[in-house]
Coordinates of C-alpha atoms and ligand atoms in Angstrom, one line a residue:
X1 CA 0.0 0.0 0.0
X2 CA 1.3 3.4 -1.0
X3 CA 1.8 5.7 2.0
X4 CA 0.9 9.4 2.0
X5 CA 3.7 11.7 2.9
X6 CA 3.4 13.4 6.3
X7 CA 2.9 16.8 4.6
X8 CA 0.0 15.4 2.6
X9 CA -1.6 13.7 5.6
X10 CA -1.4 16.9 7.6
X11 CA -2.9 18.8 4.7
X12 CA -5.7 16.2 4.6
X13 CA -6.4 16.5 8.3
X14 CA -6.5 20.3 8.0
X15 CA -8.9 20.1 5.2
X16 CA -11.2 17.7 6.9
X17 CA -11.3 19.5 10.2
X18 CA -10.3 23.1 9.7
X19 CA -12.3 23.9 6.5
X20 CA -15.7 22.9 8.0
X21 CA -14.7 24.7 11.1
X22 CA -13.9 27.8 9.1
X23 CA -17.2 27.6 7.3
X24 CA -18.9 27.1 10.7
X25 CA -17.2 30.1 12.2
X26 CA -18.0 32.3 9.3
X27 CA -21.7 31.3 9.6
X28 CA -21.6 31.7 13.4
X29 CA -20.0 35.1 13.0
X30 CA -22.5 36.2 10.4
X31 CA -25.3 35.0 12.7
X32 CA -23.8 36.9 15.6
X33 CA -23.6 40.1 13.5
X34 CA -27.3 39.7 12.4
X35 CA -28.2 39.1 16.0
X36 CA -26.5 42.3 17.0
X37 CA -28.3 44.2 14.3
X38 CA -31.5 42.7 15.5
X39 CA -30.9 43.8 19.1
X40 CA -30.4 47.4 17.9
X41 CA -33.5 47.3 15.7
X42 CA -35.6 46.0 18.6
X43 CA -34.2 48.7 20.8
X44 CA -34.9 51.3 18.1
X45 CA -38.5 50.1 17.9
X46 CA -38.9 50.2 21.6
X47 CA -37.4 53.7 21.7
X48 CA -39.8 54.9 19.0
X49 CA -42.8 53.5 20.9
X50 CA -41.6 55.1 24.1
X51 CA -41.0 58.5 22.4
X52 CA -44.3 58.2 20.6
X53 CA -46.2 57.6 23.9
X54 CA -44.5 60.5 25.6
X55 CA -44.9 62.8 22.6
X56 CA -48.7 61.9 22.6
X57 CA -49.0 62.7 26.3
X58 CA -47.2 66.0 25.8
X59 CA -49.4 67.0 23.0
X60 CA -52.4 66.2 25.1
X61 CA -51.3 68.1 28.1
X62 CA -49.5 71.1 26.5
X63 CA -52.8 73.0 25.9
X64 CA -53.4 73.0 29.6
X65 CA -50.2 74.8 30.2
X66 CA -51.0 77.7 27.9
X67 CA -51.4 80.9 29.8
X68 CA -52.2 84.4 28.6
X69 CA -50.4 87.5 29.3
X70 CA -52.2 90.7 28.6
X71 CA -50.2 93.3 26.8
X72 CA -50.3 96.2 29.2
X73 CA -49.6 99.7 27.7
X74 CA -46.3 101.2 28.8
X75 CA -46.3 103.9 29.9
X76 CA -49.7 103.2 31.7
X77 CA -52.9 105.0 30.7
X78 CA -54.4 106.8 33.7
X79 CA -57.8 105.8 34.9
X80 CA -60.5 108.0 36.4
X81 CA -60.7 108.7 40.1
X82 CA -63.3 106.6 42.0
X83 CA -64.4 105.8 45.6
X84 CA -62.6 102.6 45.2
X85 CA -59.3 104.5 45.7
X86 CA -60.5 105.3 49.2
X87 CA -60.8 101.5 49.9
X88 CA -57.3 101.2 48.7
X89 CA -56.0 103.8 51.2
X90 CA -57.9 102.1 54.1
X91 CA -57.3 98.9 56.0
X92 CA -60.6 97.1 55.7
X93 CA -59.4 93.7 54.6
X94 CA -62.9 92.5 53.6
X95 CA -63.4 95.6 51.4
X96 CA -59.9 95.2 49.9
X97 CA -60.6 91.5 49.1
X98 CA -63.8 92.3 47.3
X99 CA -62.0 95.0 45.3
X100 CA -59.2 92.5 44.5
X101 CA -61.7 90.0 43.2
X102 CA -63.9 92.5 41.2
X103 CA -63.2 92.2 37.5
X104 CA -64.5 95.8 37.0
X105 CA -62.0 97.4 39.4
X106 CA -60.4 99.2 36.5
X107 CA -57.3 101.4 36.6
X108 CA -56.2 103.9 39.3
X109 CA -55.3 107.5 38.5
X110 CA -51.7 106.4 38.1
X111 CA -52.8 103.9 35.5
X112 CA -52.3 100.9 37.8
X113 CA -54.8 98.0 38.1
X114 CA -56.8 98.4 41.2
X115 CA -57.2 94.6 41.7
X116 CA -53.5 94.3 41.9
X117 CA -53.1 97.3 44.2
X118 CA -55.7 95.8 46.5
X119 CA -53.9 92.5 46.6
X120 CA -50.6 94.2 47.4
X121 CA -52.3 96.3 50.1
X122 CA -53.7 93.1 51.8
X123 CA -50.3 91.6 51.6
X124 CA -48.9 94.6 53.4
X125 CA -51.6 94.6 56.1
X126 CA -52.1 90.9 56.6
X127 CA -49.6 88.8 54.8
X128 CA -51.4 85.6 55.8
X129 CA -54.5 86.7 54.0
X130 CA -52.9 87.1 50.6
X131 CA -51.0 84.0 49.1
X132 CA -48.0 85.2 47.1
X133 CA -48.8 82.7 44.2
X134 CA -52.2 84.2 43.7
X135 CA -50.8 87.6 43.5
X136 CA -48.2 86.5 41.1
X137 CA -50.9 85.1 38.8
X138 CA -52.9 88.3 39.1
X139 CA -49.9 90.5 38.2
X140 CA -48.5 88.4 35.4
X141 CA -51.5 87.2 33.7
X142 CA -54.1 89.8 34.2
X143 CA -52.1 93.0 34.7
X144 CA -48.6 92.8 33.5
X145 CA -47.1 96.2 33.9
X146 CA -44.3 98.3 35.4
X147 CA -46.1 97.5 38.6
X148 CA -45.7 93.8 37.9
X149 CA -42.0 94.1 37.9
X150 CA -42.1 96.2 41.1
X151 CA -44.5 93.8 42.8
X152 CA -42.6 90.7 41.7
X153 CA -39.4 92.1 43.1
X154 CA -41.3 92.4 46.4
X155 CA -42.7 88.9 46.3
X156 CA -39.6 87.3 45.0
X157 CA -36.6 89.5 46.1
X158 CA -34.0 86.9 44.9
X159 CA -35.2 87.3 41.4
X160 CA -35.7 83.6 40.8
X161 CA -38.9 81.8 39.7
X162 CA -41.7 84.1 38.7
X163 CA -39.6 87.1 38.1
X164 CA -37.2 85.2 35.8
X165 CA -40.1 83.7 33.9
X166 CA -41.5 87.2 33.5
X167 CA -38.2 88.6 32.2
X168 CA -37.7 85.7 29.8
X169 CA -41.3 86.1 28.5
X170 CA -40.7 89.7 27.8
X171 CA -37.5 88.9 25.9
X172 CA -39.1 86.2 23.8
X173 CA -42.1 88.3 23.1
X174 CA -39.8 91.1 21.8
X175 CA -38.0 88.6 19.7
X176 CA -41.1 87.2 18.1
X177 CA -42.4 90.7 17.4
X178 CA -39.0 91.5 15.7
X179 CA -39.2 88.5 13.5
X180 CA -42.8 89.2 12.6
X181 CA -43.8 85.7 13.6
X182 CA -47.2 85.1 15.0
X183 CA -46.6 81.9 16.8
X184 CA -44.2 79.0 17.3
X185 CA -41.7 77.3 19.4
X186 CA -38.6 79.3 20.3
X187 CA -35.5 78.2 22.0
X188 CA -34.2 80.1 25.0
X189 CA -31.2 78.5 26.4
X190 CA -31.7 74.7 26.3
X191 CA -35.5 74.7 26.8
X192 CA -38.1 75.3 24.1
X193 CA -41.1 77.7 24.7
X194 CA -44.3 78.2 22.9
X195 CA -45.8 81.5 22.0
X196 CA -48.8 82.8 20.1
X197 CA -49.4 86.5 19.6
X198 CA -52.9 87.7 20.2
X199 CA -54.5 91.1 19.8
X200 CA -54.3 92.1 23.4
X201 CA -51.4 90.1 24.6
X202 CA -49.6 86.8 24.2
X203 CA -50.5 83.2 24.9
X204 CA -47.5 81.2 26.0
X205 CA -46.2 78.1 27.6
X206 CA -43.2 79.1 29.7
X207 CA -40.1 76.9 29.6
X208 CA -40.5 76.0 33.2
X209 CA -43.9 74.6 32.5
X210 CA -42.6 72.6 29.5
X211 CA -39.8 71.2 31.6
X212 CA -42.2 70.4 34.5
X213 CA -44.6 68.6 32.2
X214 CA -41.8 66.5 30.6
X215 CA -40.6 65.5 34.1
X216 CA -44.2 64.6 35.2
X217 CA -44.9 62.6 32.2
X218 CA -41.6 60.8 32.0
X219 CA -42.1 59.9 35.7
X220 CA -45.1 58.0 34.5
X221 CA -43.2 56.4 31.6
X222 CA -40.0 55.3 33.2
X223 CA -37.8 53.1 31.1
X224 CA -34.7 51.2 32.2
X225 CA -32.7 52.2 29.1
X226 CA -34.1 55.5 27.9
X227 CA -33.7 59.1 29.0
X228 CA -36.3 61.6 27.5
X229 CA -35.6 65.1 26.5
X230 CA -37.0 67.9 24.2
X231 CA -35.6 69.7 21.3
X232 CA -36.7 71.6 18.2
X233 CA -36.4 69.9 14.8
X234 CA -33.5 71.4 12.9
X235 CA -32.0 72.7 16.1
X236 CA -28.1 72.5 16.3
X237 CA -27.5 69.0 17.7
X238 CA -25.4 68.8 20.8
X239 CA -22.6 66.3 21.2
X240 CA -24.8 63.4 22.1
X241 CA -27.1 62.9 19.3
X242 CA -30.5 61.4 20.3
X243 CA -31.1 57.7 19.7
X244 CA -34.6 58.4 18.3
X245 CA -36.7 61.6 18.0
X246 CA -40.5 61.7 17.8
X247 CA -42.6 64.8 16.8
X248 CA -45.1 66.3 19.3
X249 CA -48.4 67.3 17.8
X250 CA -48.5 70.8 19.2
X251 CA -47.3 73.7 17.1
X252 CA -44.4 72.8 14.8
X253 CA -40.9 71.4 15.3
X254 CA -41.2 70.3 18.9
X255 CA -39.9 66.7 19.4
X256 CA -39.3 64.2 22.2
X257 CA -35.8 63.0 22.1
X258 CA -35.0 59.5 23.4
X259 CA -31.4 59.0 24.5
X260 CA -29.8 55.9 25.8
X261 CA -29.0 56.0 29.5
X262 CA -26.0 53.6 29.2
X263 CA -25.0 53.5 25.5
X264 CA -21.7 51.8 26.2
X265 CA -23.1 48.9 28.2
X266 CA -25.9 48.4 25.7
X267 CA -23.4 48.3 22.9
X268 CA -21.2 46.0 24.8
X269 CA -24.3 43.8 25.6
X270 CA -25.2 43.7 21.9
X271 CA -21.7 42.9 20.9
X272 CA -21.2 40.4 23.7
X273 CA -23.0 37.6 21.9
X274 CA -20.8 38.1 18.8
X275 CA -17.7 38.2 21.0
X276 CA -18.8 35.0 22.9
X277 CA -19.3 33.2 19.6
X278 CA -16.1 34.4 18.1
X279 CA -14.2 33.4 21.3
X280 CA -15.8 29.9 21.2
X281 CA -15.0 29.5 17.6
X282 CA -11.4 30.7 18.2
X283 CA -11.1 28.3 21.1
X284 CA -12.5 25.4 19.0
X285 CA -10.1 26.3 16.2
X286 CA -7.1 26.5 18.6
X287 CA -8.1 23.1 20.3
X288 CA -8.7 21.5 16.9
X289 CA -5.4 22.8 15.5
X290 CA -3.5 21.7 18.6
X291 CA -5.3 18.2 18.4
X292 CA -4.5 17.9 14.7
X293 CA -0.9 18.7 15.4
X294 CA -0.7 16.2 18.2
X295 CA -2.3 13.5 16.1
X296 CA 0.0 14.3 13.2
X297 CA 3.0 14.3 15.5
X298 CA 2.0 11.0 17.1
X299 CA 1.4 9.4 13.7
X300 CA 4.7 10.7 12.5
X301 CA 6.5 9.3 15.5
X302 CA 4.7 6.1 15.2
X303 CA 5.6 5.7 11.6
X304 CA 9.2 6.6 12.3
X305 CA 9.3 4.1 15.1
X306 CA 7.9 1.4 12.8
X307 CA 10.5 2.3 10.2
X308 CA 13.2 2.1 12.9
X309 CA 11.9 -1.2 14.2
X310 CA 12.1 -2.8 10.7
X311 CA 15.5 -1.4 10.3
X312 CA 16.4 -2.8 13.6
X313 CA 15.3 -6.3 12.7
X314 CA 17.2 -6.0 9.4
X315 CA 20.4 -4.9 11.2
X316 CA 20.0 -7.6 13.9
X317 CA 19.7 -10.3 11.3
X318 CA 22.6 -8.9 9.4
X319 CA 24.7 -8.6 12.6
X320 CA 23.9 -12.2 13.5
X321 CA 24.4 -13.6 10.1
X322 CA 28.0 -12.3 9.5
X323 CA 29.6 -13.7 12.7
X324 CA 27.7 -17.0 12.5
X325 CA 28.8 -17.4 8.9
X326 CA 32.5 -16.7 9.6
X327 CA 32.5 -18.9 12.7
X328 CA 31.1 -21.7 10.6
X329 CA 33.6 -21.3 7.8
X330 CA 36.6 -21.1 10.2
X331 CA 35.3 -24.1 12.2
X332 CA 35.0 -26.1 8.9
X333 CA 38.6 -25.1 7.9
X334 CA 39.8 -26.1 11.4
X335 CA 38.0 -29.4 11.2
X336 CA 39.7 -30.3 8.0
X337 CA 43.0 -29.9 10.0
X338 CA 45.1 -28.8 7.0
X339 CA 45.9 -25.3 8.3
X340 CA 49.4 -24.1 9.3
X341 CA 49.7 -23.5 13.0
X342 CA 49.7 -19.7 12.9
X343 CA 46.4 -19.7 10.9
X344 CA 44.9 -22.1 13.4
X345 CA 45.9 -19.6 16.2
X346 CA 44.5 -16.8 14.3
X347 CA 41.2 -18.6 13.6
X348 CA 40.8 -19.4 17.3
X349 CA 41.3 -15.8 18.1
X350 CA 38.8 -14.7 15.4
X351 CA 36.3 -17.3 16.6
X352 CA 36.6 -16.0 20.1
X353 CA 36.2 -12.4 18.9
X354 CA 33.1 -13.2 16.9
X355 CA 31.7 -15.1 19.8
X356 CA 32.1 -12.1 22.0
X357 CA 30.4 -9.9 19.5
X358 CA 27.6 -12.4 19.2
X359 CA 27.0 -12.7 22.9
X360 CA 27.0 -8.8 23.3
X361 CA 24.5 -8.6 20.5
X362 CA 22.3 -11.3 21.8
X363 CA 22.6 -10.0 25.3
X364 CA 21.6 -6.5 24.1
X365 CA 18.6 -7.7 22.1
X366 CA 17.3 -9.9 25.0
X367 CA 17.8 -7.1 27.5
X368 CA 16.2 -4.6 25.3
X369 CA 13.1 -6.9 25.0
X370 CA 13.0 -7.4 28.8
X371 CA 13.3 -3.7 29.5
X372 CA 10.6 -3.0 26.9
X373 CA 8.3 -5.5 28.5
X374 CA 9.2 -4.4 32.0
X375 CA 10.5 -7.8 32.9
X376 CA 14.2 -6.9 33.4
X377 CA 15.1 -7.8 37.0
X378 CA 18.1 -5.8 38.4
X379 CA 20.2 -8.0 40.6
X380 CA 22.0 -5.4 42.7
X381 CA 24.7 -6.6 45.1
X382 CA 27.7 -5.0 46.7
X383 CA 30.5 -5.1 44.1
X384 CA 34.0 -3.9 43.7
X385 CA 33.8 -1.8 40.7
X386 CA 37.5 -1.3 39.8
X387 CA 38.1 -5.0 39.1
X388 CA 34.7 -5.3 37.3
X389 CA 35.7 -2.4 35.0
X390 CA 39.3 -3.8 34.5
X391 CA 37.9 -7.2 33.5
X392 CA 35.5 -5.6 31.0
X393 CA 38.3 -3.5 29.5
X394 CA 40.5 -6.7 29.3
X395 CA 37.6 -8.5 27.3
X396 CA 37.5 -5.6 24.9
X397 CA 41.3 -5.3 24.6
X398 CA 41.7 -7.7 21.6
X399 CA 39.1 -5.7 19.6
X400 CA 40.9 -2.5 20.3
X401 CA 44.2 -4.0 19.4
X402 CA 42.8 -5.2 16.1
X403 CA 41.8 -1.7 15.2
X404 CA 45.2 -0.4 16.3
X405 CA 43.8 1.6 19.2
X406 CA 45.5 2.2 22.5
X407 CA 43.1 1.3 25.3
X408 CA 43.9 2.7 28.7
X409 CA 42.1 3.0 32.0
X410 CA 42.4 4.9 35.3
X411 CA 40.4 3.3 38.0
X412 CA 39.7 4.4 41.6
X413 CA 38.9 1.7 44.0
X414 CA 35.3 1.9 45.0
X415 CA 32.6 -0.4 46.3
X416 CA 29.0 0.0 45.5
X417 CA 25.8 -2.0 45.3
X418 CA 25.1 -2.5 41.6
X419 CA 23.8 -4.9 39.0
X420 CA 27.3 -5.9 38.0
X421 CA 26.3 -7.6 34.8
X422 CA 24.4 -4.5 33.7
X423 CA 27.2 -2.2 34.5
X424 CA 29.5 -4.4 32.5
X425 CA 27.0 -4.5 29.7
X426 CA 26.9 -0.8 29.7
X427 CA 30.6 -0.4 29.6
X428 CA 30.9 -3.0 26.8
X429 CA 28.5 -1.0 24.7
X430 CA 30.3 2.2 25.3
X431 CA 33.7 0.7 24.5
X432 CA 32.3 -1.2 21.5
X433 CA 31.1 2.2 20.1
X434 CA 34.4 4.0 20.9
X435 CA 36.4 1.2 19.2
X436 CA 34.0 0.8 16.4
X437 CA 33.8 4.5 15.5
X438 CA 37.5 5.4 16.1
X439 CA 39.9 5.5 13.2
X440 CA 43.1 3.4 13.7
X441 CA 45.9 4.9 15.7
X442 CA 43.7 6.7 18.2
X443 CA 43.3 6.0 21.9
X444 CA 40.3 5.1 24.1
X445 CA 40.5 5.7 27.8
X446 CA 38.2 4.5 30.6
X447 CA 37.9 6.3 33.9
X448 CA 36.3 5.3 37.1
X449 CA 36.2 8.0 39.8
X450 CA 34.3 9.4 42.7
X451 CA 33.4 13.0 43.1
X452 CA 31.1 15.5 44.7
X453 CA 32.3 14.5 48.2
X454 CA 32.0 10.8 47.4
X455 CA 28.3 11.1 46.7
X456 CA 28.5 10.2 43.1
X457 CA 30.7 7.8 41.1
X458 CA 31.4 8.2 37.4
X459 CA 32.3 5.8 34.7
X460 CA 33.4 7.4 31.5
X461 CA 34.7 6.3 28.1
X462 CA 36.6 8.8 26.0
X463 CA 37.6 8.3 22.4
X464 CA 39.3 10.3 19.6
X465 CA 36.7 9.3 17.0
X466 CA 34.6 11.4 14.6
X467 CA 32.6 13.0 17.4
X468 CA 28.8 13.6 17.3
X469 CA 27.1 16.7 15.9
X470 CA 25.2 18.7 18.6
X471 CA 21.8 18.1 17.0
X472 CA 22.3 14.3 17.2
X473 CA 23.6 14.2 20.8
X474 CA 20.2 14.1 22.4
X475 CA 18.8 11.6 20.0
X476 CA 21.4 8.9 20.1
X477 CA 20.0 7.6 23.4
X478 CA 16.7 6.9 21.7
X479 CA 16.1 3.3 20.9
X480 CA 16.8 2.2 17.3
X481 CA 18.3 5.7 16.6
X482 CA 21.2 5.5 14.1
X483 CA 22.0 8.8 12.3
X484 CA 22.3 9.0 8.5
X485 CA 20.8 6.6 6.1
X486 CA 21.3 2.8 6.1
X487 CA 23.2 2.7 2.8
X488 CA 25.8 5.4 3.7
X489 CA 26.5 3.9 7.2
X490 CA 29.9 2.4 7.4
X491 CA 29.8 0.9 10.8
X492 CA 27.5 -1.9 11.8
X493 CA 25.1 -1.6 14.6
X494 CA 21.5 -1.9 15.7
X495 CA 20.7 1.4 17.4
X496 CA 19.9 -0.1 20.8
X497 CA 23.3 0.0 22.5
X498 CA 23.0 3.5 23.9
X499 CA 19.4 3.2 24.8
X500 CA 20.3 0.1 26.9
X501 CA 23.1 2.1 28.6
X502 CA 20.5 4.8 29.4
X503 CA 18.1 2.3 30.9
X504 CA 20.9 0.8 33.0
X505 CA 22.0 4.2 34.3
X506 CA 18.4 5.1 35.1
X507 CA 17.9 1.7 36.9
X508 CA 20.7 2.8 39.2
X509 CA 19.2 6.2 39.7
X510 CA 21.8 7.9 37.5
X511 CA 22.3 9.4 34.1
X512 CA 24.3 8.9 31.0
X513 CA 25.5 12.0 29.0
X514 CA 27.8 12.7 26.1
X515 CA 30.2 15.5 25.6
X516 CA 31.5 15.6 22.0
X517 CA 33.2 17.9 19.5
X518 CA 32.8 16.7 15.9
X519 CA 36.3 15.8 14.6
X520 CA 37.8 15.6 18.1
X521 CA 36.1 12.7 19.8
X522 CA 33.4 11.9 22.3
X523 CA 33.2 11.2 26.0
X524 CA 30.3 9.2 27.4
X525 CA 29.8 9.4 31.1
X526 CA 27.7 7.4 33.5
X527 CA 27.0 9.4 36.7
X528 CA 25.5 7.3 39.4
X529 CA 24.9 8.3 43.0
X530 CA 26.2 6.0 45.8
X531 CA 23.4 4.1 47.6
X532 CA 23.0 5.9 50.9
Ligands
LIG1 P1 24.7 1.4 17.2 O1 26.1 1.7 17.6 O2 24.3 0.0 17.1 O3 24.4 2.2 16.0 P2 24.1 2.9 19.5 O4 22.8 3.1 20.3 O5 25.2 2.3 20.4 O6 23.7 2.1 18.3 O7 24.5 4.3 19.0 C1 23.7 5.1 18.3 C2 24.5 6.0 17.4 O8 25.2 7.0 18.1 C3 25.5 5.4 16.6 O9 24.9 4.9 15.4 C4 26.5 6.5 16.2 O10 26.0 7.3 15.2 C5 26.5 7.3 17.5 N1 27.6 7.0 18.4 C6 27.6 6.2 19.5 N2 28.8 6.2 20.1 C7 29.6 7.0 19.3 C8 31.0 7.3 19.4 N3 31.8 6.9 20.4 N4 31.5 8.2 18.4 C9 30.7 8.6 17.5 N5 29.3 8.3 17.3 C10 28.8 7.5 18.3

């Protein structure tokens, strides 16, 4: 079966998972946008309903607020003398009251309304008998005059309230007259007013009344999100433009503005859904991408491991076949008995060497299998390490000699509880590599030392071989790992030697490391702590 390359399989996985995810996220995002638009449209409709209701109520109630101000001649026109003037001079409260309430009281000789004069007199004589508000109405609506200003100053010395309204009314009236307009809404400050000029005065809704009305009505129409206001259509819009504006059917141009109380939080809430969906999609994308990458890496590693395993089986077969074949050939030749004595000696040496190689190889393979299956039992007993190492070095000596290598050792005496066979096996593997990879004429040295206040012992094998590039140094301890491709490899091997050394070091609570400079050689070191 033809295998897809890893790049293609990754591309396939991405297509299968990421493309539908991409389409889904696009749909989800569009959905979220539509939802956001819908939220705003709903809110807009609600604001229109709210504004409409308030505008209708305003239109209904505004006529009630209209008051009339008679246009009093200035300077005043004098009236004719009457007995009523005597009442005004006196202090008969009852007579003064009836004069105040009489519509036919007329004007005094100074041209002042007798009704107002009577009310002022009552206020002077018996302040409790004459409510200021009533007098205010009398002066402003019925008899506006120079007297009105004087009287209002008396009632309202701070110049607030009624007096202010009166002043503003006069200004607006003058303005309307200047413009030649007969009626309409006018803006004075921030508040609109309504005026209508009549023959003998002006009808008006003062700004305070408009404000009050809006407050009253909006108190009945409270809304969580909306803040009502009034403006005139076409008026310069201030910085915060209203969310919706609804016309009021009273005069022209007046409109109820609906503003959002918390525009930011509403916008955030409307956007929230979109953000939530996008976050979810992004999270799903990241998780899927991570998952895909993980699957891809696992598959790749699995594939690589399988390749390495088949390579391993091939190298093991090869490594077994070669020594077995040469042992057989030499044994046959020896059996025939026709060889000269030096060749016989040489054949014996070679058979012994091949035997050692075979037993190392078989030992490695068996141990590897046991360790893999967790069946390797470590038999640790107190051992003298120096003689153990010396014996192993001696076993490897012929191999070194054959490759014209000087094998030396420097061993400190030390006793430690170890699996002696395993330590020996580790050393054989390290020495086998050092010998195998070194060019003839070099030297290989073995050191056994204690250090770190006798807490750790080290066994190292140093060679003057080709060295190992930095990027390979970490990988050579992986099982089956042999750098380069099989055809180009000059040395034989199976790729399990160093992984066994590592397992042995770890089984003793220690580590194995390599220090190597390409071209200069390598040093492999086992560092194992003494058992306490
Ligand atoms: P094998 O020797 O059977 O290939 P190992 O696990 O013993 O397997 O070693 C893995 C690889 O590490 C070797 O193939 C080799 O490339 C590298 N290596 C090990 N020891 C040495 C050394 N002393 N000098 C240079 N390269 C080495």
